[in-house]
Amino acid sequence: MSEKTERGNGSTGVSRRTFIAGTGSILGVAALAGHATTAQAATTAAGPIAPGAHVPVLVIGTGYGGSVTALRLAQAGVDVHMIEMGMAWDTPGADGKIFANTTNPDNRSFWLRTKTKQPLSNFLGFPIDRNIPSYTGILDAEDFSGITVYQGRGVGGGSLVNGGMAVTPKRENFGAILPSVNADEMYNTYYPRANSGLGVGLIDPAWFDTTDCYQYARVGRKHAQRSGFPFVFVPAVYDWDYMKQEAAGTVPKSALVAEILYGNNYGKKSLQKTYLAQIKATGRVTISPLHKVTSVSPASGGGYTVVIDQLDTTGATTLTKTVVADKVFFSAGSVGTSKLLVKLKATGKLPNLNGEIGKGWGDNGNVMCGRANHLWDPTGSLQSSIPTGGIDNWAAGGAFAEVAPLPTGIETFASFYLTITKNPNRAQFSYNAATGNVDLNWQTAWKQPSIDMAKSIFDKINAKEGTIYRTDLFGFYKIWGDHLTYHPLGGAILNKATDNYGRLYGYTGLYVTDGSLIPGNTSVNPFVTITALAERNIEKVIATDF
Ligand code: FAE
């Protein structure tokens, strides 16, 4: 058994250990969280993947698609190696916390940036980004020509950084989300399995109605309902009992001290506490953090040659490893998987991938805005970082708006929203031979349909309430946050680039399991659908391909 500890060069001196080395580090996270996980004693005893290794299954990425895949394979008796470019996030920094706070970003906050790139970039018109030491931090703000795509980096993928909103789409919308998938199977079997595996739960409505920390959401509900829009409670993967204890002051706080975007130290049930804890308990899975897959190609004796760069916390490659895997699962997220596949096809490593690779990418119609409320409508200086309600105008206006927090610690009189819209625009990834990079041809102007759909809600609310849009949150006199997405989807669409279960066309033993399978929109927040689809696909693949 090997254990490896690397000390970062950043100000907090965060270190990381391989989660698979039998260190009990996931249990350590649970202990910090002050509540139990499903993890049993660690039985796996292995370090990062060894150069020259020959493994039965290699999974690229440790987000939702990758974690579901690895767990179900391991439970079926298959040994799995997971490769993750980000850090393990299992060891506290000098401040005693694993994750940095949103209001005080440090080196842990961003993936290889010297200045933060906060989604909400301004306050009162002034830029709020600040310099930080470059480090393999947790949130990647990946810039393409017309859009910045936010993604989680580390063991747990997007579950480390996201808002935890765990939404199953309405059944009547499912046919437009995944047209080739049997909806009965999804709603009877795989959505329930995903919700249970993720630990999804709903806030106690009575507590919602009285607690200070959801004053902002109650104002959002009041304004929605006065304009005739349905307000719906949104389930989440937060331990709601823990949040009540946070409010009572009896446990260390995370949602109630604005932890979001850069990780959550206690109450959120990220994959570390759910699927990854179960994975650890199987004893059949090893995870190599700070390892980045750069190439996959057919091996001469069968299977696939996989090239992996081992990184240090400056992002530099310290060792390049070549291994062979009988089967490879691409679970690097919509952007990560699409970039890999597009490059591998264009550079002749996987030339038989079909012409659908890189196509059908969408932003889930994300657009942000704020509204300025009257002085008699305060939204509260204490705001839980976990959103718990939304305004549903999907059928009439193509928009589902989360009532989001603005947890600044002071009264802002602002209502803030992330709206998911039925934006029809789809972009394509393509290989740029001159730079060696993969580009995305999204254009900022393609957000206009999203803005129009969001306005179907907020123009009406503003008219009813006699209020106006905030113009100071995304620049100087700029209403719409139309430069970003949190929800990248597509690039290797199910039943187009792959068969109807994620097997890549053109090769045997190559699979896609993540958000790149979904054609650009889920009508709600995507991770429950990504998880449920991965559950469905891996069940079929285990039954037929192993
Ligand atoms: P993902 O979770 O991104 O995992 C992919 C993993 O692969 C990452 O850990 C990568 O570091 C790793 N990787 C990439 N390339 C490589 C490579 N070459 N070699 C090795 N490893 C690699 O993929 N969704 C919701 O449903 N509700 C929310 O409330 C919500 N809030 C969000 C808030 C923020 C700020 C962000 C950024 C996202 C949010 N999302 C939310 C989106 C959600 O986290 C996202 O859809 C899923 O994480 C995507 O899951 P995948 O399995 O596709």
Coordinates of C-alpha atoms and ligand atoms in Angstrom, one line a residue:
M1 CA 0.0 0.0 0.0
S2 CA 1.3 3.4 -0.8
E3 CA 0.3 6.7 0.5
K4 CA 1.4 9.9 -1.1
T5 CA 1.1 13.4 0.4
E6 CA 1.8 16.5 -1.7
R7 CA 2.1 19.9 -0.1
G8 CA 0.9 22.7 -2.2
N9 CA 2.9 25.9 -2.8
G10 CA -0.1 28.1 -2.1
S11 CA -0.7 30.3 0.9
T12 CA -2.9 27.8 2.7
G13 CA -0.7 24.9 2.2
V14 CA -3.5 22.5 1.3
S15 CA -2.2 19.0 1.0
R16 CA -3.8 16.0 -0.6
R17 CA -3.6 12.3 -0.3
T18 CA -4.8 9.6 -2.6
F19 CA -8.3 8.8 -1.4
I20 CA -7.8 5.2 -2.4
A21 CA -4.7 4.6 -0.3
G22 CA -6.7 3.3 2.7
T23 CA -6.1 6.5 4.6
G24 CA -9.7 6.7 5.8
S25 CA -9.7 10.2 4.3
I26 CA -13.3 10.1 3.1
L27 CA -14.3 9.0 6.6
G28 CA -12.3 12.0 7.8
V29 CA -14.5 14.2 5.7
A30 CA -17.6 12.6 7.2
A31 CA -16.2 13.1 10.7
L32 CA -15.6 16.7 9.9
A33 CA -19.2 16.9 8.7
G34 CA -20.3 15.6 12.0
H35 CA -22.7 13.0 10.6
A36 CA -22.4 9.6 9.2
T37 CA -21.9 8.4 5.7
T38 CA -22.5 5.0 4.2
A39 CA -18.8 4.3 4.1
Q40 CA -17.4 1.2 5.7
A41 CA -13.9 0.7 6.7
A42 CA -11.5 1.1 3.8
T43 CA -10.4 -2.1 2.2
T44 CA -8.7 -0.8 -0.9
A45 CA -5.0 -0.7 -0.8
A46 CA -3.4 0.9 -3.8
G47 CA -1.8 4.2 -4.7
P48 CA -2.1 6.2 -7.9
I49 CA -2.1 4.2 -11.1
A50 CA 1.3 2.7 -12.0
P51 CA 3.1 3.4 -15.3
G52 CA 2.7 0.3 -17.5
A53 CA -0.3 -1.0 -15.6
H54 CA -2.9 -3.1 -17.4
V55 CA -6.3 -2.6 -15.9
P56 CA -9.8 -4.0 -16.8
V57 CA -11.6 -0.7 -16.6
L58 CA -10.4 2.9 -16.6
V59 CA -12.9 5.7 -15.8
I60 CA -11.8 9.3 -16.8
G61 CA -13.3 11.7 -14.3
T62 CA -14.9 11.4 -10.8
G63 CA -18.1 13.5 -11.2
Y64 CA -21.7 12.1 -11.4
G65 CA -21.3 10.0 -14.5
G66 CA -18.0 8.5 -13.4
S67 CA -19.0 7.8 -9.8
V68 CA -22.2 6.0 -10.8
T69 CA -20.3 3.9 -13.4
A70 CA -17.4 3.0 -11.0
L71 CA -19.8 2.1 -8.2
R72 CA -22.0 -0.2 -10.2
L73 CA -19.0 -1.9 -11.9
A74 CA -17.3 -2.5 -8.6
Q75 CA -20.5 -3.9 -7.1
A76 CA -20.6 -6.3 -10.0
G77 CA -17.1 -7.5 -9.1
V78 CA -15.1 -5.5 -11.6
D79 CA -11.9 -3.7 -10.6
V80 CA -11.9 0.0 -11.6
H81 CA -9.3 2.7 -11.8
M82 CA -10.6 6.3 -11.8
I83 CA -8.4 9.1 -13.1
E84 CA -9.1 12.6 -11.9
M85 CA -7.2 15.8 -13.0
G86 CA -8.2 17.7 -9.9
M87 CA -7.2 17.2 -6.3
A88 CA -8.6 14.8 -3.7
W89 CA -10.1 17.5 -1.4
D90 CA -9.8 15.4 1.7
T91 CA -7.2 17.2 3.8
P92 CA -7.7 20.5 5.7
G93 CA -5.6 23.5 4.9
A94 CA -3.8 25.7 7.4
D95 CA -7.2 27.3 8.4
G96 CA -8.5 23.8 9.5
K97 CA -11.0 23.8 6.6
I98 CA -10.8 21.7 3.4
F99 CA -12.6 24.3 1.3
A100 CA -12.3 28.1 1.1
N101 CA -15.2 30.5 1.8
T102 CA -16.9 32.3 -1.0
T103 CA -16.5 35.6 0.6
N104 CA -12.8 35.1 1.1
P105 CA -11.3 33.3 -1.9
D106 CA -7.7 32.0 -1.8
N107 CA -5.5 29.6 -3.8
R108 CA -7.9 26.8 -3.2
S109 CA -10.7 28.6 -5.0
F110 CA -9.8 28.5 -8.7
W111 CA -8.1 26.1 -11.1
L112 CA -4.9 27.7 -12.2
R113 CA -5.8 31.4 -12.1
T114 CA -3.9 34.3 -10.7
K115 CA -7.1 36.3 -10.2
T116 CA -10.6 35.1 -9.3
K117 CA -13.2 35.1 -12.0
Q118 CA -16.4 35.2 -9.9
P119 CA -19.7 34.5 -11.8
L120 CA -21.1 37.6 -10.2
S121 CA -18.2 40.0 -11.0
N122 CA -19.3 43.3 -9.7
F123 CA -21.1 45.0 -6.8
L124 CA -22.5 48.5 -7.0
G125 CA -20.8 48.4 -10.4
F126 CA -17.3 47.9 -8.9
P127 CA -15.3 44.8 -9.9
I128 CA -14.9 42.4 -6.9
D129 CA -12.4 39.9 -8.3
R130 CA -9.0 39.7 -6.5
N131 CA -5.6 38.3 -7.0
I132 CA -4.9 34.8 -5.7
P133 CA -1.9 32.5 -6.0
S134 CA -2.2 30.1 -8.9
Y135 CA -3.0 26.5 -7.7
T136 CA -4.9 23.5 -8.8
G137 CA -8.0 24.8 -7.1
I138 CA -11.6 23.6 -7.1
L139 CA -13.5 25.8 -9.5
D140 CA -12.5 26.0 -13.2
A141 CA -13.8 29.0 -15.1
E142 CA -12.9 27.8 -18.6
D143 CA -13.0 30.5 -21.2
F144 CA -14.2 29.8 -24.7
S145 CA -14.7 32.5 -27.3
G146 CA -18.3 33.4 -26.4
I147 CA -18.8 31.8 -23.0
T148 CA -17.1 31.0 -19.7
V149 CA -18.0 27.4 -18.6
Y150 CA -17.8 26.9 -14.8
Q151 CA -16.8 23.3 -13.7
G152 CA -15.7 21.5 -10.6
R153 CA -12.2 20.1 -10.4
G154 CA -11.4 17.4 -8.0
V155 CA -12.6 14.0 -6.7
G156 CA -16.3 14.5 -6.9
G157 CA -16.3 16.8 -10.0
G158 CA -19.2 19.3 -10.1
S159 CA -20.7 18.0 -6.8
L160 CA -17.9 19.8 -5.0
V161 CA -18.8 23.3 -6.2
N162 CA -22.5 23.2 -7.1
G163 CA -25.5 24.6 -5.4
G164 CA -26.9 21.1 -4.6
M165 CA -30.2 21.7 -6.3
A166 CA -31.4 18.2 -7.2
V167 CA -34.2 18.5 -9.6
T168 CA -36.0 15.7 -11.5
P169 CA -37.5 17.2 -14.7
K170 CA -41.3 17.2 -15.1
R171 CA -42.3 14.1 -16.8
E172 CA -44.0 15.9 -19.7
N173 CA -40.7 17.6 -20.6
F174 CA -38.7 14.4 -20.6
G175 CA -39.4 13.5 -24.3
A176 CA -37.6 16.7 -25.4
I177 CA -34.7 16.1 -23.0
L178 CA -33.7 12.5 -24.0
P179 CA -36.0 11.5 -26.9
S180 CA -34.5 8.0 -27.4
V181 CA -34.9 7.0 -23.7
N182 CA -37.9 5.1 -22.3
A183 CA -39.5 7.6 -19.9
D184 CA -41.3 4.9 -18.0
E185 CA -38.0 3.2 -17.1
M186 CA -36.5 6.5 -16.1
Y187 CA -39.4 7.6 -13.9
N188 CA -40.1 4.2 -12.4
T189 CA -36.5 3.0 -11.8
Y190 CA -33.6 5.3 -12.6
Y191 CA -34.7 8.7 -11.3
P192 CA -35.7 7.1 -8.0
R193 CA -32.4 5.2 -7.8
A194 CA -30.5 8.4 -8.6
N195 CA -32.4 10.4 -6.0
S196 CA -31.8 7.8 -3.4
G197 CA -28.1 7.4 -4.2
L198 CA -27.6 11.2 -4.1
G199 CA -29.5 11.6 -0.8
V200 CA -31.9 14.1 -2.2
G201 CA -34.3 15.7 0.3
L202 CA -36.8 18.6 0.6
I203 CA -36.6 21.4 3.1
D204 CA -39.2 21.3 5.9
P205 CA -41.8 23.9 4.6
A206 CA -42.6 25.0 8.1
W207 CA -39.0 25.8 8.8
F208 CA -38.7 27.6 5.5
D209 CA -41.5 29.8 6.5
T210 CA -39.9 31.0 9.7
T211 CA -36.1 30.9 9.4
D212 CA -34.2 34.1 8.8
C213 CA -31.9 32.4 6.2
Y214 CA -34.6 31.9 3.7
Q215 CA -36.1 35.4 3.9
Y216 CA -34.7 36.0 0.4
A217 CA -36.5 33.0 -1.0
R218 CA -39.8 34.0 0.7
V219 CA -39.5 37.4 -0.9
G220 CA -38.9 35.6 -4.2
R221 CA -42.0 33.4 -3.6
K222 CA -44.2 36.4 -2.7
H223 CA -43.2 38.3 -5.8
A224 CA -43.6 35.3 -8.1
Q225 CA -47.1 34.5 -6.7
R226 CA -48.3 38.1 -6.8
S227 CA -47.5 38.0 -10.6
G228 CA -49.3 34.7 -11.1
F229 CA -46.3 32.4 -11.4
P230 CA -46.1 29.1 -9.6
F231 CA -43.3 28.9 -7.0
V232 CA -42.0 25.4 -6.5
F233 CA -39.9 24.0 -3.7
V234 CA -36.7 22.5 -5.1
P235 CA -35.1 19.5 -3.5
A236 CA -31.4 19.5 -2.6
V237 CA -28.6 17.3 -1.5
Y238 CA -28.1 19.3 1.7
D239 CA -28.6 17.7 5.1
W240 CA -31.5 19.8 6.2
D241 CA -31.3 18.8 9.8
Y242 CA -27.7 19.9 9.8
M243 CA -28.8 23.3 8.4
K244 CA -31.3 23.7 11.2
Q245 CA -28.5 23.0 13.7
E246 CA -26.4 25.6 11.9
A247 CA -29.2 28.1 12.4
A248 CA -29.4 27.1 16.1
G249 CA -25.6 27.7 16.4
T250 CA -24.9 24.2 17.6
V251 CA -22.6 22.9 14.8
P252 CA -19.9 24.4 12.5
K253 CA -21.6 26.3 9.7
S254 CA -21.3 25.9 6.0
A255 CA -24.5 26.9 4.1
L256 CA -25.1 29.7 6.7
V257 CA -21.6 31.2 6.3
A258 CA -22.0 31.5 2.5
E259 CA -20.0 28.4 1.5
I260 CA -20.8 27.8 -2.2
L261 CA -18.7 27.7 -5.4
Y262 CA -15.4 26.8 -3.7
G263 CA -16.7 23.8 -1.8
N264 CA -18.8 23.1 1.3
N265 CA -17.1 22.0 4.5
Y266 CA -20.0 20.4 6.3
G267 CA -23.7 20.0 5.4
K268 CA -23.7 19.4 1.6
K269 CA -23.9 15.8 0.5
S270 CA -21.4 16.0 -2.3
L271 CA -20.5 12.8 -4.1
Q272 CA -17.7 12.4 -1.5
K273 CA -20.4 11.6 1.0
T274 CA -22.6 9.5 -1.2
Y275 CA -21.5 7.5 -4.3
L276 CA -17.8 7.9 -3.6
A277 CA -18.1 6.8 0.0
Q278 CA -19.9 3.7 -1.3
I279 CA -17.2 3.2 -3.9
K280 CA -14.6 3.2 -1.2
A281 CA -16.5 0.6 0.7
T282 CA -16.4 -1.8 -2.2
G283 CA -12.6 -2.1 -2.0
R284 CA -12.4 -2.5 -5.8
V285 CA -11.8 1.1 -6.9
T286 CA -8.6 3.2 -6.9
I287 CA -8.6 6.9 -7.7
S288 CA -5.6 8.8 -9.0
P289 CA -6.1 12.5 -8.3
L290 CA -4.0 15.2 -10.1
H291 CA -3.8 12.8 -13.0
K292 CA -5.1 14.0 -16.4
V293 CA -5.9 11.8 -19.4
T294 CA -4.4 13.2 -22.6
S295 CA -4.8 10.3 -25.1
V296 CA -6.8 7.1 -25.7
S297 CA -6.0 4.9 -28.7
P298 CA -6.4 1.2 -29.6
A299 CA -3.6 -0.9 -28.2
S300 CA -1.9 -3.5 -30.4
G301 CA -2.8 -6.4 -28.2
G302 CA -6.4 -5.3 -27.7
G303 CA -7.9 -2.8 -25.3
Y304 CA -6.8 0.8 -25.3
T305 CA -3.5 2.6 -24.6
V306 CA -4.2 5.5 -22.2
V307 CA -1.7 8.3 -21.7
I308 CA -1.9 10.2 -18.4
D309 CA -0.1 13.2 -17.1
Q310 CA 0.5 13.3 -13.4
L311 CA 0.3 16.9 -12.3
D312 CA 1.7 18.9 -9.3
T313 CA -0.3 21.7 -7.7
T314 CA 1.2 24.3 -10.1
G315 CA -0.4 22.3 -12.9
A316 CA 2.9 21.1 -14.3
T317 CA 3.3 17.6 -15.5
T318 CA 5.7 15.7 -13.2
L319 CA 5.4 12.3 -14.9
T320 CA 3.7 10.9 -18.0
K321 CA 2.3 7.4 -17.6
T322 CA 1.1 5.0 -20.3
V323 CA -1.3 2.3 -19.2
V324 CA -3.5 -0.2 -21.0
A325 CA -7.2 -0.6 -20.2
D326 CA -9.6 -3.2 -21.6
K327 CA -12.5 -0.8 -21.4
V328 CA -12.5 3.0 -21.1
F329 CA -15.4 5.2 -19.8
F330 CA -15.3 8.9 -20.7
S331 CA -16.8 10.7 -17.6
A332 CA -14.8 13.9 -17.8
G333 CA -17.9 16.1 -18.0
S334 CA -19.5 17.6 -21.1
V335 CA -16.5 19.9 -21.8
G336 CA -13.8 17.4 -20.7
T337 CA -15.1 14.4 -22.7
S338 CA -16.0 16.5 -25.8
K339 CA -12.5 18.0 -25.8
L340 CA -10.8 14.7 -25.5
L341 CA -13.0 12.9 -28.2
V342 CA -12.8 15.8 -30.7
K343 CA -9.0 15.9 -30.4
L344 CA -8.6 12.1 -30.5
K345 CA -10.7 11.9 -33.7
A346 CA -9.0 14.8 -35.4
T347 CA -5.4 13.7 -34.6
G348 CA -6.0 10.1 -35.8
K349 CA -5.9 8.4 -32.4
L350 CA -9.6 7.4 -32.6
P351 CA -10.4 8.1 -36.3
N352 CA -13.4 5.9 -36.4
L353 CA -15.5 8.0 -34.0
N354 CA -18.4 9.3 -36.0
G355 CA -19.2 12.8 -37.3
E356 CA -21.5 13.5 -34.3
I357 CA -18.5 13.9 -32.0
G358 CA -18.4 17.5 -30.6
K359 CA -21.9 18.4 -31.7
G360 CA -25.1 19.4 -30.0
W361 CA -23.5 21.4 -27.1
G362 CA -25.8 23.7 -25.1
D363 CA -25.6 25.8 -22.0
N364 CA -28.9 24.6 -20.5
G365 CA -30.1 28.2 -21.3
N366 CA -28.4 29.6 -18.2
V367 CA -28.8 33.4 -17.7
M368 CA -28.5 35.4 -14.4
C369 CA -30.0 38.7 -13.3
G370 CA -30.9 40.6 -10.1
R371 CA -33.8 42.8 -9.2
A372 CA -33.7 45.8 -6.9
N373 CA -36.4 45.6 -4.2
H374 CA -38.1 48.3 -2.3
L375 CA -36.8 49.2 1.1
W376 CA -39.8 47.6 2.7
D377 CA -38.8 44.3 1.1
P378 CA -35.5 43.3 2.6
T379 CA -34.0 40.0 1.5
G380 CA -32.0 39.4 4.7
S381 CA -28.4 39.8 5.7
L382 CA -28.2 36.0 6.5
Q383 CA -28.8 34.0 3.3
S384 CA -28.4 30.2 3.1
S385 CA -26.2 29.4 0.1
I386 CA -28.4 26.5 -0.9
P387 CA -31.3 27.6 -3.1
T388 CA -34.5 25.9 -2.3
G389 CA -37.2 27.4 -4.6
G390 CA -37.9 28.3 -8.2
I391 CA -40.3 30.1 -10.4
D392 CA -41.8 27.7 -13.0
N393 CA -42.8 29.4 -16.3
W394 CA -41.4 26.6 -18.5
A395 CA -44.6 25.7 -20.3
A396 CA -45.7 29.3 -21.0
G397 CA -42.4 31.1 -21.3
G398 CA -39.6 28.6 -21.6
A399 CA -38.0 29.7 -18.3
F400 CA -37.4 28.1 -14.8
A401 CA -35.8 30.6 -12.5
E402 CA -34.0 29.6 -9.3
V403 CA -34.4 32.1 -6.5
A404 CA -30.7 32.3 -5.7
P405 CA -28.9 33.7 -2.6
L406 CA -26.7 36.8 -2.6
P407 CA -24.9 35.9 0.6
T408 CA -22.8 39.0 1.1
G409 CA -23.5 39.2 4.9
I410 CA -25.2 42.6 4.5
E411 CA -28.7 43.7 3.5
T412 CA -28.7 44.3 -0.3
F413 CA -32.4 44.6 -1.0
A414 CA -31.7 42.5 -4.0
S415 CA -33.4 39.4 -5.4
F416 CA -31.0 37.3 -7.5
Y417 CA -31.9 34.6 -10.0
L418 CA -30.3 31.9 -12.1
T419 CA -32.7 31.1 -14.9
I420 CA -32.7 27.9 -16.9
T421 CA -34.3 28.6 -20.3
K422 CA -35.3 26.7 -23.4
N423 CA -32.5 28.3 -25.5
P424 CA -32.5 26.4 -28.9
N425 CA -28.9 27.4 -29.8
R426 CA -26.3 24.6 -30.0
A427 CA -22.6 24.9 -30.5
Q428 CA -19.9 22.6 -31.7
F429 CA -16.4 21.7 -30.5
S430 CA -13.7 21.5 -33.2
Y431 CA -10.0 20.9 -33.1
N432 CA -7.7 23.8 -33.9
A433 CA -4.6 22.4 -35.5
A434 CA -2.7 25.7 -35.2
T435 CA -3.0 25.9 -31.4
G436 CA -3.6 22.2 -30.5
N437 CA -6.6 23.3 -28.6
V438 CA -10.3 22.4 -29.0
D439 CA -12.5 25.4 -29.6
L440 CA -16.2 25.9 -29.0
N441 CA -18.1 28.2 -31.5
W442 CA -20.7 29.5 -29.0
Q443 CA -21.5 33.2 -29.5
T444 CA -22.6 35.5 -26.7
A445 CA -25.4 36.8 -28.9
W446 CA -26.9 33.3 -28.7
K447 CA -28.0 34.1 -25.2
Q448 CA -30.6 36.5 -26.5
P449 CA -33.4 33.9 -26.5
S450 CA -32.5 33.1 -22.9
I451 CA -32.8 36.8 -21.9
D452 CA -36.1 37.1 -23.7
M453 CA -37.4 34.0 -21.9
A454 CA -36.2 35.2 -18.5
K455 CA -37.9 38.5 -19.2
S456 CA -41.2 36.6 -19.5
I457 CA -40.9 36.3 -15.7
F458 CA -39.1 39.3 -14.5
D459 CA -40.6 42.1 -16.7
K460 CA -43.9 41.0 -15.3
I461 CA -42.7 40.9 -11.7
N462 CA -41.0 44.3 -12.0
A463 CA -44.2 45.8 -13.5
K464 CA -46.3 44.4 -10.7
E465 CA -44.0 45.3 -7.9
G466 CA -42.9 48.7 -9.3
T467 CA -39.2 47.5 -9.2
I468 CA -36.3 47.5 -11.6
Y469 CA -33.5 45.3 -12.6
R470 CA -30.1 45.6 -10.9
T471 CA -27.5 46.9 -13.3
D472 CA -24.4 46.7 -11.0
L473 CA -23.8 42.9 -10.7
F474 CA -22.2 41.9 -14.0
G475 CA -20.4 45.1 -14.9
F476 CA -21.2 48.8 -15.0
Y477 CA -24.8 49.2 -16.1
K478 CA -25.3 45.6 -17.3
I479 CA -28.4 43.8 -16.4
W480 CA -27.8 40.2 -17.7
G481 CA -25.2 37.7 -16.7
D482 CA -25.1 36.3 -20.2
H483 CA -21.5 35.4 -20.4
L484 CA -21.4 32.1 -18.6
T485 CA -22.9 28.7 -17.9
Y486 CA -22.9 26.4 -14.9
H487 CA -24.6 23.6 -16.9
P488 CA -22.6 22.5 -19.9
L489 CA -24.4 19.6 -21.7
G490 CA -23.8 17.7 -24.9
G491 CA -20.9 17.1 -27.3
A492 CA -21.3 13.3 -27.5
I493 CA -25.1 13.0 -27.8
L494 CA -26.8 9.7 -26.8
N495 CA -28.0 7.7 -29.8
K496 CA -26.0 10.0 -32.1
A497 CA -22.3 9.9 -31.2
T498 CA -23.0 6.8 -29.1
D499 CA -25.6 4.1 -29.2
N500 CA -28.6 4.3 -27.0
Y501 CA -26.6 3.2 -23.9
G502 CA -23.5 5.4 -24.3
R503 CA -21.3 3.0 -26.3
L504 CA -19.2 5.1 -28.6
Y505 CA -19.8 4.3 -32.3
G506 CA -16.7 3.1 -34.2
Y507 CA -15.1 1.2 -31.3
T508 CA -15.8 -1.7 -28.9
G509 CA -15.2 -1.0 -25.2
L510 CA -15.3 2.8 -25.3
Y511 CA -18.2 4.5 -23.4
V512 CA -19.5 8.0 -22.5
T513 CA -21.3 8.3 -19.2
D514 CA -21.6 12.0 -18.3
G515 CA -23.4 15.2 -19.2
S516 CA -22.0 15.1 -22.8
L517 CA -24.7 12.6 -23.6
I518 CA -27.5 15.1 -23.0
P519 CA -28.5 17.3 -26.0
G520 CA -27.9 20.7 -24.5
N521 CA -30.9 21.2 -22.1
T522 CA -32.6 19.4 -19.2
S523 CA -35.3 22.1 -18.4
V524 CA -34.1 22.1 -14.8
N525 CA -30.7 21.7 -13.1
P526 CA -28.9 18.8 -14.6
F527 CA -27.1 16.5 -12.2
V528 CA -30.1 14.3 -11.2
T529 CA -30.7 13.5 -14.9
I530 CA -26.9 12.9 -15.5
T531 CA -26.9 10.5 -12.5
A532 CA -30.1 8.7 -13.5
L533 CA -29.0 8.3 -17.1
A534 CA -25.6 6.9 -16.0
E535 CA -27.5 4.4 -13.7
R536 CA -29.6 3.3 -16.7
N537 CA -26.7 2.9 -19.1
I538 CA -24.3 1.1 -16.8
E539 CA -27.0 -1.4 -15.8
K540 CA -27.4 -2.4 -19.5
V541 CA -23.6 -2.3 -20.1
I542 CA -22.9 -4.6 -17.2
A543 CA -25.5 -7.0 -18.3
T544 CA -24.3 -7.2 -21.9
D545 CA -20.6 -6.2 -22.1
F546 CA -19.1 -7.8 -19.0
Ligands
FAE1 P1 -18.4 16.6 -13.7 O1 -19.2 16.5 -12.5 O2 -18.0 17.9 -14.3 O3 -17.1 15.6 -13.6 C1 -16.1 15.5 -14.5 C2 -14.8 15.3 -13.8 O4 -13.8 14.9 -14.8 C3 -14.2 16.5 -13.1 O5 -13.9 16.2 -11.8 C4 -13.0 16.9 -14.0 O6 -12.0 17.5 -13.2 C5 -12.6 15.6 -14.5 N1 -11.8 15.6 -15.8 C6 -12.0 16.4 -16.8 N2 -11.2 16.2 -17.9 C7 -10.3 15.2 -17.4 C8 -9.2 14.6 -17.9 N3 -8.7 14.8 -19.2 N4 -8.5 13.6 -17.2 C9 -9.0 13.4 -15.9 N5 -10.1 14.0 -15.3 C10 -10.7 14.9 -16.1 O7 -19.2 15.9 -14.9 N6 -26.3 21.1 -11.2 C11 -27.4 20.8 -10.6 O8 -28.1 19.9 -11.0 N7 -27.8 21.6 -9.5 C12 -27.1 22.6 -9.1 O9 -27.5 23.3 -8.1 C13 -25.9 23.0 -9.8 N8 -25.2 24.1 -9.4 C14 -24.0 24.3 -10.0 C15 -23.2 25.3 -9.6 C16 -21.9 25.5 -10.1 C17 -21.1 26.7 -9.7 C18 -21.5 24.7 -11.2 C19 -20.1 24.9 -11.8 C20 -22.3 23.6 -11.6 C21 -23.5 23.4 -11.1 N9 -24.3 22.4 -11.5 C22 -25.5 22.1 -10.8 C23 -23.9 21.5 -12.6 C24 -23.5 20.2 -12.2 O10 -22.5 20.2 -11.2 C25 -22.9 19.4 -13.4 O11 -24.0 19.3 -14.4 C26 -22.4 18.1 -13.1 O12 -21.3 18.1 -12.2 C27 -21.9 17.4 -14.4 O13 -21.6 16.0 -14.1 P2 -20.6 15.2 -15.0 O14 -20.6 13.8 -14.5 O15 -21.1 15.3 -16.4

